[in-house]
Short mmCIF file of C-alpha atoms and ligand atoms in Angstrom, two decimals:
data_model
loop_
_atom_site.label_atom_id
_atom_site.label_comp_id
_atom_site.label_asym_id
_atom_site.label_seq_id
_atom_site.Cartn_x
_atom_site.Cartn_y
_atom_site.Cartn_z
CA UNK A 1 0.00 0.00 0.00
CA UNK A 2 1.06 3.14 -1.02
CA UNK A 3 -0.42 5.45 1.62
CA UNK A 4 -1.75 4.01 5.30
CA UNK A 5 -5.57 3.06 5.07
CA UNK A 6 -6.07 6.03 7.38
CA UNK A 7 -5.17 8.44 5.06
CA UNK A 8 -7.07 7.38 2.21
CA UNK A 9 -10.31 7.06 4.52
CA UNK A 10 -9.20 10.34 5.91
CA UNK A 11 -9.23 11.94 2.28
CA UNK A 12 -12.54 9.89 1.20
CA UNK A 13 -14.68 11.27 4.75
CA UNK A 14 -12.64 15.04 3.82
CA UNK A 15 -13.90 15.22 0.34
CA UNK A 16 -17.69 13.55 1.22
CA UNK A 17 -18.29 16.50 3.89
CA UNK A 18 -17.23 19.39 1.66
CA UNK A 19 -19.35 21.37 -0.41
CA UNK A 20 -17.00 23.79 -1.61
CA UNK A 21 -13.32 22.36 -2.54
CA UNK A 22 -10.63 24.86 -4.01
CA UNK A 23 -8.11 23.06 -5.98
CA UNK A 24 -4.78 25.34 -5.96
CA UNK A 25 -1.99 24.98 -8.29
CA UNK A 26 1.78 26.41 -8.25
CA UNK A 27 2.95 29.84 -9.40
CA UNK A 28 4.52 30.18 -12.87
CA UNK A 29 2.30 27.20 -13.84
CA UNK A 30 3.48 24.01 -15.65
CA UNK A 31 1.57 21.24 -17.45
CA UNK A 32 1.81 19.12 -14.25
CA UNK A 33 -0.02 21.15 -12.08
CA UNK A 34 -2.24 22.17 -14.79
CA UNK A 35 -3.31 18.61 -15.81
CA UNK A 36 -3.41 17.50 -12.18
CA UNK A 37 -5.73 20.73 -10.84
CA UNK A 38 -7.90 19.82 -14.37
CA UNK A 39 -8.23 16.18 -13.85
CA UNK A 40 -9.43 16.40 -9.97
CA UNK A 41 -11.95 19.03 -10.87
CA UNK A 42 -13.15 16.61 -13.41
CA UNK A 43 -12.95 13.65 -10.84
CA UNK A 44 -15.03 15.93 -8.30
CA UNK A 45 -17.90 17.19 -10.68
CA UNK A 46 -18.26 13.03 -11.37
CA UNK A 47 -18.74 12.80 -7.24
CA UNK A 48 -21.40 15.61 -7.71
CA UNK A 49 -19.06 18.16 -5.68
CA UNK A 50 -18.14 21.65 -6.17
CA UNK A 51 -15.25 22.93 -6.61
CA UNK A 52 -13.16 25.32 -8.12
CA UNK A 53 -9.39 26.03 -9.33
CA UNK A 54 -7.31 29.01 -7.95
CA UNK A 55 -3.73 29.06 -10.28
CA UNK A 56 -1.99 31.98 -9.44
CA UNK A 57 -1.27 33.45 -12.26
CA UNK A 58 -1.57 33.05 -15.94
CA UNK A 59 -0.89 29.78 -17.32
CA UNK A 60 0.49 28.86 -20.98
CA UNK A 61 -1.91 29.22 -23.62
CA UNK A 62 -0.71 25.58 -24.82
CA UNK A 63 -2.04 24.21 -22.39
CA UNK A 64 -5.38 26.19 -22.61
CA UNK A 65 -7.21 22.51 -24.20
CA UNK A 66 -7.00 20.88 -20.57
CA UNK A 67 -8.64 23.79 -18.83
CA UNK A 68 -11.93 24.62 -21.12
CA UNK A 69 -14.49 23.16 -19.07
CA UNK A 70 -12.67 23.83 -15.53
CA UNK A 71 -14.17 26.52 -13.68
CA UNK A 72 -11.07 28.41 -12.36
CA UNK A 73 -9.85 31.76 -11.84
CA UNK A 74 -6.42 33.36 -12.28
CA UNK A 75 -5.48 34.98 -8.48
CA UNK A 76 -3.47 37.82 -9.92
CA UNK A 77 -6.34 39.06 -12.11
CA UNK A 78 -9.02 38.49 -9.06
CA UNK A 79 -7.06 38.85 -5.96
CA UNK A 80 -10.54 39.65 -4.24
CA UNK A 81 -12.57 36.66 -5.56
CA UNK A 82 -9.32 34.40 -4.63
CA UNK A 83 -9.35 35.54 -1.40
CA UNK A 84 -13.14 34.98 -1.17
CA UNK A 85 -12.78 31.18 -2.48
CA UNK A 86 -10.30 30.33 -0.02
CA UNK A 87 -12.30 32.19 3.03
CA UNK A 88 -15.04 29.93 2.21
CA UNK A 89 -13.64 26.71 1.08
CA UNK A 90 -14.70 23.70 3.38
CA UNK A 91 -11.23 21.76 2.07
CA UNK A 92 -8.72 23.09 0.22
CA UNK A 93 -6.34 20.44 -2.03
CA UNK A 94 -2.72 22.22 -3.04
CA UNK A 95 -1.00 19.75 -6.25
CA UNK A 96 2.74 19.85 -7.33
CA UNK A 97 4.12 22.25 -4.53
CA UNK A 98 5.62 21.35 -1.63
CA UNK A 99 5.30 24.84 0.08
CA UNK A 100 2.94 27.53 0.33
CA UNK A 101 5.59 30.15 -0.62
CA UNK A 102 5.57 28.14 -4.06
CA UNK A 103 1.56 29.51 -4.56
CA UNK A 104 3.12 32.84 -4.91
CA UNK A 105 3.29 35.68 -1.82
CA UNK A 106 -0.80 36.65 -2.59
CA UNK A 107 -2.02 32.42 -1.95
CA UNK A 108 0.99 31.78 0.75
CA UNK A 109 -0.39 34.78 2.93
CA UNK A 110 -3.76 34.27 2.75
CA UNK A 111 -3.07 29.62 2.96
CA UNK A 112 -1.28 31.15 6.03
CA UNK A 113 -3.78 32.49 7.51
CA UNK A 114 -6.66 29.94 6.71
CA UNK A 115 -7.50 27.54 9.49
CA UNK A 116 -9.25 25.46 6.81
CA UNK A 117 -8.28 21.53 6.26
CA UNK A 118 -5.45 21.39 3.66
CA UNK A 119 -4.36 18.29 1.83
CA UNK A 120 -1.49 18.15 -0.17
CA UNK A 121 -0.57 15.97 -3.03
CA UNK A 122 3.04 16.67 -4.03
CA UNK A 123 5.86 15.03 -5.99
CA UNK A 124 8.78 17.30 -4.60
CA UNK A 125 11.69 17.35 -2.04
CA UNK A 126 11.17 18.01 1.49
CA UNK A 127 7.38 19.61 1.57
CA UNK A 128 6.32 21.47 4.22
CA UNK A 129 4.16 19.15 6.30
CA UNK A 130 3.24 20.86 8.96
CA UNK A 131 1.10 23.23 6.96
CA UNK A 132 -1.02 20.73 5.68
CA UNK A 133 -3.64 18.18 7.76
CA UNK A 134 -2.96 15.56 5.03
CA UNK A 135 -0.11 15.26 3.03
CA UNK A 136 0.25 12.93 0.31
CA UNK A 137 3.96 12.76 -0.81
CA UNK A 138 5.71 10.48 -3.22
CA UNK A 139 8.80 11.50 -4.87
CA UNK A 140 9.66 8.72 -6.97
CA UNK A 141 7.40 8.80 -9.58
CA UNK A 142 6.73 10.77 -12.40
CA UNK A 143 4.66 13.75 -11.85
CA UNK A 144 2.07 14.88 -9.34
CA UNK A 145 -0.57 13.81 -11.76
CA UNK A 146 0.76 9.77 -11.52
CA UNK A 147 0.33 10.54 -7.83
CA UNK A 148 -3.09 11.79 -8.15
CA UNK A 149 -4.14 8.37 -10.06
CA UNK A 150 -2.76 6.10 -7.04
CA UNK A 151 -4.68 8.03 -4.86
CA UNK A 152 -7.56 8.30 -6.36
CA UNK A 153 -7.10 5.15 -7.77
CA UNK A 154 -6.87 4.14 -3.46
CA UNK A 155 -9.74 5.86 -3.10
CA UNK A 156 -11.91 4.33 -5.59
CA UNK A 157 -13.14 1.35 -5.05
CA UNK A 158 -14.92 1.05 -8.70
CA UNK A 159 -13.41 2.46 -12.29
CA UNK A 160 -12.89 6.20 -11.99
CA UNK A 161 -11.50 7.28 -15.69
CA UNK A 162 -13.08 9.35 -17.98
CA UNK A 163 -11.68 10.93 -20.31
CA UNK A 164 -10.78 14.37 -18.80
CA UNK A 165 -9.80 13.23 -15.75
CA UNK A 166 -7.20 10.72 -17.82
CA UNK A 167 -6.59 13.60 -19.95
CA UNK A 168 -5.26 15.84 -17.44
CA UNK A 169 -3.06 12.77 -16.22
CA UNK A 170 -1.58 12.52 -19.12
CA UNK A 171 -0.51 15.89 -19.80
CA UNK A 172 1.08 15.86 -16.51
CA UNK A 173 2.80 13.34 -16.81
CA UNK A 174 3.80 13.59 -20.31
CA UNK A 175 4.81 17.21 -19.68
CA UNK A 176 6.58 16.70 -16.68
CA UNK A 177 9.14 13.80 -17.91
CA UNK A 178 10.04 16.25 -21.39
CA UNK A 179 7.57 13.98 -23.23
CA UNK A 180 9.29 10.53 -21.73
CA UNK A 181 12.87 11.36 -21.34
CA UNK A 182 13.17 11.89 -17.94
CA UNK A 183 12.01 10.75 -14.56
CA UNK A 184 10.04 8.11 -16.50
CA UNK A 185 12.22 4.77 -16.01
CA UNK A 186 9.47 3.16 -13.81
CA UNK A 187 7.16 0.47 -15.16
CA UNK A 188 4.33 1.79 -13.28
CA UNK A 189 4.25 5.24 -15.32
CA UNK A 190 4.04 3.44 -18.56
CA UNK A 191 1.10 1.03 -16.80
CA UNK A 192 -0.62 3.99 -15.63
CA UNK A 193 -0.71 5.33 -19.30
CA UNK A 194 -1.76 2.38 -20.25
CA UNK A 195 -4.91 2.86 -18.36
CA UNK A 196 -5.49 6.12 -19.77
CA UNK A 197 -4.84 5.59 -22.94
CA UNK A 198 -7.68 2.60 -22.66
CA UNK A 199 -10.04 5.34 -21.08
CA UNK A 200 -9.66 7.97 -23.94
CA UNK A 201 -6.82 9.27 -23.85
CA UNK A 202 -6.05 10.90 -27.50
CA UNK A 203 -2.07 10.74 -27.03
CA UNK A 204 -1.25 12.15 -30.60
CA UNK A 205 -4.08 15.01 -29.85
CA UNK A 206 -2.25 15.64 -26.57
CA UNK A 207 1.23 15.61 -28.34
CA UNK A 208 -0.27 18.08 -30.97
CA UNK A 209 -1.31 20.50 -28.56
CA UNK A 210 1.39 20.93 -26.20
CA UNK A 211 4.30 20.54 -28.63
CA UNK A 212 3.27 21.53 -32.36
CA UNK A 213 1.13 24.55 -31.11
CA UNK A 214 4.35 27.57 -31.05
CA UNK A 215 3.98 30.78 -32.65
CA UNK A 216 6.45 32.16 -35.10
CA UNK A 217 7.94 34.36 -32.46
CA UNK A 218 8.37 31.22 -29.63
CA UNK A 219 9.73 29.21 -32.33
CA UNK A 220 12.01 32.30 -33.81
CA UNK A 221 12.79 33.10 -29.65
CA UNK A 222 14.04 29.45 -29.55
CA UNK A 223 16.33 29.55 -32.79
CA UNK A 224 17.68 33.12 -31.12
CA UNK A 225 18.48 31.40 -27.63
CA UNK A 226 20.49 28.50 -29.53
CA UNK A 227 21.89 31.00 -32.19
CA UNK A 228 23.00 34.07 -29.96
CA UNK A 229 23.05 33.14 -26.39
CA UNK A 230 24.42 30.25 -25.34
CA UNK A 231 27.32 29.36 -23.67
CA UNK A 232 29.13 25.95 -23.74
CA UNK A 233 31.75 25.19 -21.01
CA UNK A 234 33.12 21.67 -22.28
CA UNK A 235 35.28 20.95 -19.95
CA UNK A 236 32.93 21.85 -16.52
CA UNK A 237 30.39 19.66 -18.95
CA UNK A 238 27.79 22.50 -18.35
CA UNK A 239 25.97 25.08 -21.17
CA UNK A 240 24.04 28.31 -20.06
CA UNK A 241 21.22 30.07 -22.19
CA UNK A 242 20.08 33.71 -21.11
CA UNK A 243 17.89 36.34 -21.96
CA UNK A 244 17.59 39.68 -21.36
CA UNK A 245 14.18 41.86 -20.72
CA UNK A 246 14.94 43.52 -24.35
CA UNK A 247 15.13 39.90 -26.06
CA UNK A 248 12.36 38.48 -24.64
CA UNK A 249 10.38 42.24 -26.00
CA UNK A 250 12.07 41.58 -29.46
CA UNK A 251 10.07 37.99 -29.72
CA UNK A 252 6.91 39.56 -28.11
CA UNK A 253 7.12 37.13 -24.90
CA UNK A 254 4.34 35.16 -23.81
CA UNK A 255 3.81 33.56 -21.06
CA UNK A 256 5.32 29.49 -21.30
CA UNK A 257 7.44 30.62 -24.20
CA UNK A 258 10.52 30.13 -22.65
CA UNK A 259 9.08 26.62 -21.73
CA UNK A 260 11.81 24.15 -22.36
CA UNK A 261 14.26 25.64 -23.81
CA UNK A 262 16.72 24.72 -21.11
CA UNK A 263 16.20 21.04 -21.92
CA UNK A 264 18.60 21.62 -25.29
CA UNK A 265 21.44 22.22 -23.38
CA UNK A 266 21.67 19.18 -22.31
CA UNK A 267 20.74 18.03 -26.05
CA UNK A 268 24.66 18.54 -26.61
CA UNK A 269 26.92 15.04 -26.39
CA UNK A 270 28.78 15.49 -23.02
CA UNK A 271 26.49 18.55 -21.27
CA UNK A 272 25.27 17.30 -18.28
CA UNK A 273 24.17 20.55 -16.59
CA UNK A 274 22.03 23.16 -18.14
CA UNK A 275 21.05 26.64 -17.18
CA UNK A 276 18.35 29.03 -18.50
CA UNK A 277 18.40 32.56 -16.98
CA UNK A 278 15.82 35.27 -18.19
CA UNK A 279 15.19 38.49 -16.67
CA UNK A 280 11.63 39.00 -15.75
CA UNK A 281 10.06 41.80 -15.14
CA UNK A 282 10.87 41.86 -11.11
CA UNK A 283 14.07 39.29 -10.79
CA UNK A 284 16.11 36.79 -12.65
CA UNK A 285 14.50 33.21 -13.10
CA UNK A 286 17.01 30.57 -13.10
CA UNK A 287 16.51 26.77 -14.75
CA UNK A 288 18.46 24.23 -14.10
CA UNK A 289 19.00 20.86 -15.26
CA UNK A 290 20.82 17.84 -15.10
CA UNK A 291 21.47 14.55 -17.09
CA UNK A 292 23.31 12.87 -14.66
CA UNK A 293 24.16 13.01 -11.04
CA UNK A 294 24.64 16.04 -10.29
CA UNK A 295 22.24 17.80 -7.80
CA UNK A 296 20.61 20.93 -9.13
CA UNK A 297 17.62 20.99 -6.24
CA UNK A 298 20.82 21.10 -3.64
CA UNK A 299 22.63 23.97 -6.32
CA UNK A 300 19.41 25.82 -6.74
CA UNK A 301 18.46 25.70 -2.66
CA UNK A 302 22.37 26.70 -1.68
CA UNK A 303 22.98 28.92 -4.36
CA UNK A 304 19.59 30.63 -5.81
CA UNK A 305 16.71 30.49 -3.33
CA UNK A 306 15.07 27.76 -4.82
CA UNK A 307 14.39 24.01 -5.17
CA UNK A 308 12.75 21.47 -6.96
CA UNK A 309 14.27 18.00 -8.10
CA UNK A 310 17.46 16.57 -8.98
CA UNK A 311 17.31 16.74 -12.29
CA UNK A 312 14.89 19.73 -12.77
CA UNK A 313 14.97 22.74 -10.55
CA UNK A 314 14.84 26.57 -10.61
CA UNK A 315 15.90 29.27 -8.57
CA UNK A 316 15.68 33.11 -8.74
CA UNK A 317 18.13 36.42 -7.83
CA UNK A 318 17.28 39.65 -7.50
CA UNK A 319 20.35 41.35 -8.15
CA UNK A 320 20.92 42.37 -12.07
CA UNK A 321 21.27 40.12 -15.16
CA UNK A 322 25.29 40.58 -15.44
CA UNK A 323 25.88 39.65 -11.88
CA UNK A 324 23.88 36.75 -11.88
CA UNK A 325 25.45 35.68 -15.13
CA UNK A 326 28.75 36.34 -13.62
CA UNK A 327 27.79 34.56 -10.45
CA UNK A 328 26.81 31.20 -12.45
CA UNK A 329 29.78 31.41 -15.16
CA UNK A 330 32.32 31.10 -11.89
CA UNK A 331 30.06 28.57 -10.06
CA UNK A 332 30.29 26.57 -13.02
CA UNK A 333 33.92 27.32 -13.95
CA UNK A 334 34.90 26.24 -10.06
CA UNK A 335 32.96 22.73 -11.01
CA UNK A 336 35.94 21.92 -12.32
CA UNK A 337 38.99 23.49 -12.09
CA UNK A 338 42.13 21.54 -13.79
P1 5GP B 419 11.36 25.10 -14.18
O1 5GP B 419 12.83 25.25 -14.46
O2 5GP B 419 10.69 24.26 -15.22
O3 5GP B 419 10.70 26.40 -13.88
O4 5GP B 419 11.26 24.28 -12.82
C1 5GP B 419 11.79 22.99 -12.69
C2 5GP B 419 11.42 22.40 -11.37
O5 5GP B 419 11.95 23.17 -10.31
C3 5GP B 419 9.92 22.34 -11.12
O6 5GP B 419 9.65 21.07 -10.56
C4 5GP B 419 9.64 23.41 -10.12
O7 5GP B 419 8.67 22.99 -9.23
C5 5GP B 419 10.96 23.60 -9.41
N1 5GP B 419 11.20 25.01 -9.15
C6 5GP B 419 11.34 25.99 -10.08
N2 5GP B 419 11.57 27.17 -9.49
C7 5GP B 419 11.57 26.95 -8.18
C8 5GP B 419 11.75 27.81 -7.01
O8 5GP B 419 11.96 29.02 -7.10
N3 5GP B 419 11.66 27.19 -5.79
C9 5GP B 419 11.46 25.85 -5.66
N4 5GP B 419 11.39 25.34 -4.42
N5 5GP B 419 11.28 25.04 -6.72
C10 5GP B 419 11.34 25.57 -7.94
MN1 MN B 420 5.44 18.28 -11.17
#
């Protein structure tokens, strides 16, 4: 059993009291969170319950298809109405964050403050249980969303899968292992997708959507990053991407443009660490990635203020774009010094 029986009997008697659930997903927010907030709305409406999804702020428009018949609202566009959900909620469910800081300030202050039942279900490092009355951790699988469907899969006596709440598990799980290249080297993923696949899942669809759906600037943005801003540091086995505020203007930026870009550094033979740094409007975002052992949840914690896994992690600075540049080029050149 993955879980004790008390927590899943915990979860079943939480969920069949409530009458309004708020389903809250992580800031910045990625096709995990997104298919896992999309797929237990879906899995709630089936249970005849109400509930409704809080995301911080704006979400990729790529993955717009998994959220058209969610009722949600953006927090940083109704700070008022978010505040209202969560002052009312009867149980509030946070998916693929580990801490409430990770909602964005706005959702941590106001979590903070809520004496409402919290369960968590969470893939990362370290979460913060004492925050939450139930927490439902796991972090060797996949994605949150594979966590959601042994869960609900535990709480669920009879079949449970249509096909948007499969949906939703998919794109999580597709999204969050770079389309099946990494954190996917357990059976159990593949016999998960399996079932989903068998319950309507439209994999090429989902492929189509997320992937092959780029405008001309993301895909022009892309070429530019690979073209004019990288960095490769053979010997520390490490390459670094950035962009500026005025490059990301010059492409028109949208929101989940600079989505995986960092992943093609380690597309080179013999990278093994990758770095993405773009200045945002208010501080530098940093993504980092490894191929092989090295631990960029312990570099981005120590180093950038930040967390995540070991292979995937991100981080942030709020001193300028040259000194965090600077900053990273010696931190990777003292990786290995001959
Ligand atoms: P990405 O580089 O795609 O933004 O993030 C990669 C992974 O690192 C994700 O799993 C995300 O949850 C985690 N992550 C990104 N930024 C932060 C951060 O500032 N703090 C923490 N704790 N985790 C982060
Ligand atoms: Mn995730």
């Amino acid at each position: 059993m993955l879980f004790p029986q008390t927590y899943i009997s915990e979860l079943k008697d939480k969920i069949e009291i409530a009458n309004n659930i708020v389903l809250i997903s992580h800031f910045n927010p990625d096709g995990d969170t997104i298919g896992a907030v999309s797929s237990l709305y879906h899995y709630l409406k089936l249970k005849n319950k109400s509930s409704k999804v809080i995301i911080p702020n704006e979400f990729p428009n790529f993955l717009d298809f998994v959220m058209t018949d969610v009722s949600y609202i953006i927090a940083s566009k109704n700070n008022n109405e978010a505040r209202n959900l969560i002052d009312q909620a009867d149980l509030i469910i946070c998916l693929d964050f580990n801490a409430f800081h990770r909602a964005g300030d706005f959702i941590k202050d106001i979590l903070l403050s809520s004496s409402k039942p919290k369960v968590l279900i969470d893939h990362h490092l370290e979460p913060e249980i004492k925050n939450f009355d139930l927490v439902f951790s796991k972090i060797n699988v996949s994605s949150t969303s594979e966590l959601l469907y042994e869960v609900l899969s535990l709480i669920e006596e009879k079949p449970f899968l249509t096909k948007d709440i499969a949906q939703g598990i998919y794109v999580g799980i597709c999204t969050d292992t770079g389309s099946f290249s990494f954190s996917c080297n357990h059976r159990r993923t593949y016999e998960v997708v399996a079932e989903l696949v068998d319950n309507g899942v439209d994999v090429e669809y989902v492929h189509q959507e997320v992937y092959n759906t780029y405008s001309e600037n993301r895909l022009r943005l892309l070429g530019f990053c690979l073209s004019e801003r990288l960095t490769v540091f053979h010997k520390q086995k490490a390459a670094m991407i950035y962009l500026s505020k005025e490059d990301l203007k010059r492409f028109n930026y949208q929101i989940g443009d600079c989505e995986g870009i960092v992943n093609f550094c380690l597309s080179i033979k013999g990278i093994e660490f990758g770095v993405l740094v773009t200045e945002r409007f208010d501080r530098i975002r940093i993504s980092l990635r490894s191929k092989l052992d090295f631990d960029v949840n312990q570099f981005a914690r120590k180093y950038w203020n930040g967390g995540g896994h070991q292979k995937a992690a991100g981080g942030h600075s709020f001193e300028s774009l040259e000194w965090v540049l600077e900053k990273l080029t010696e931190q990777i050149k003292n990786s290995c010094k001959e």
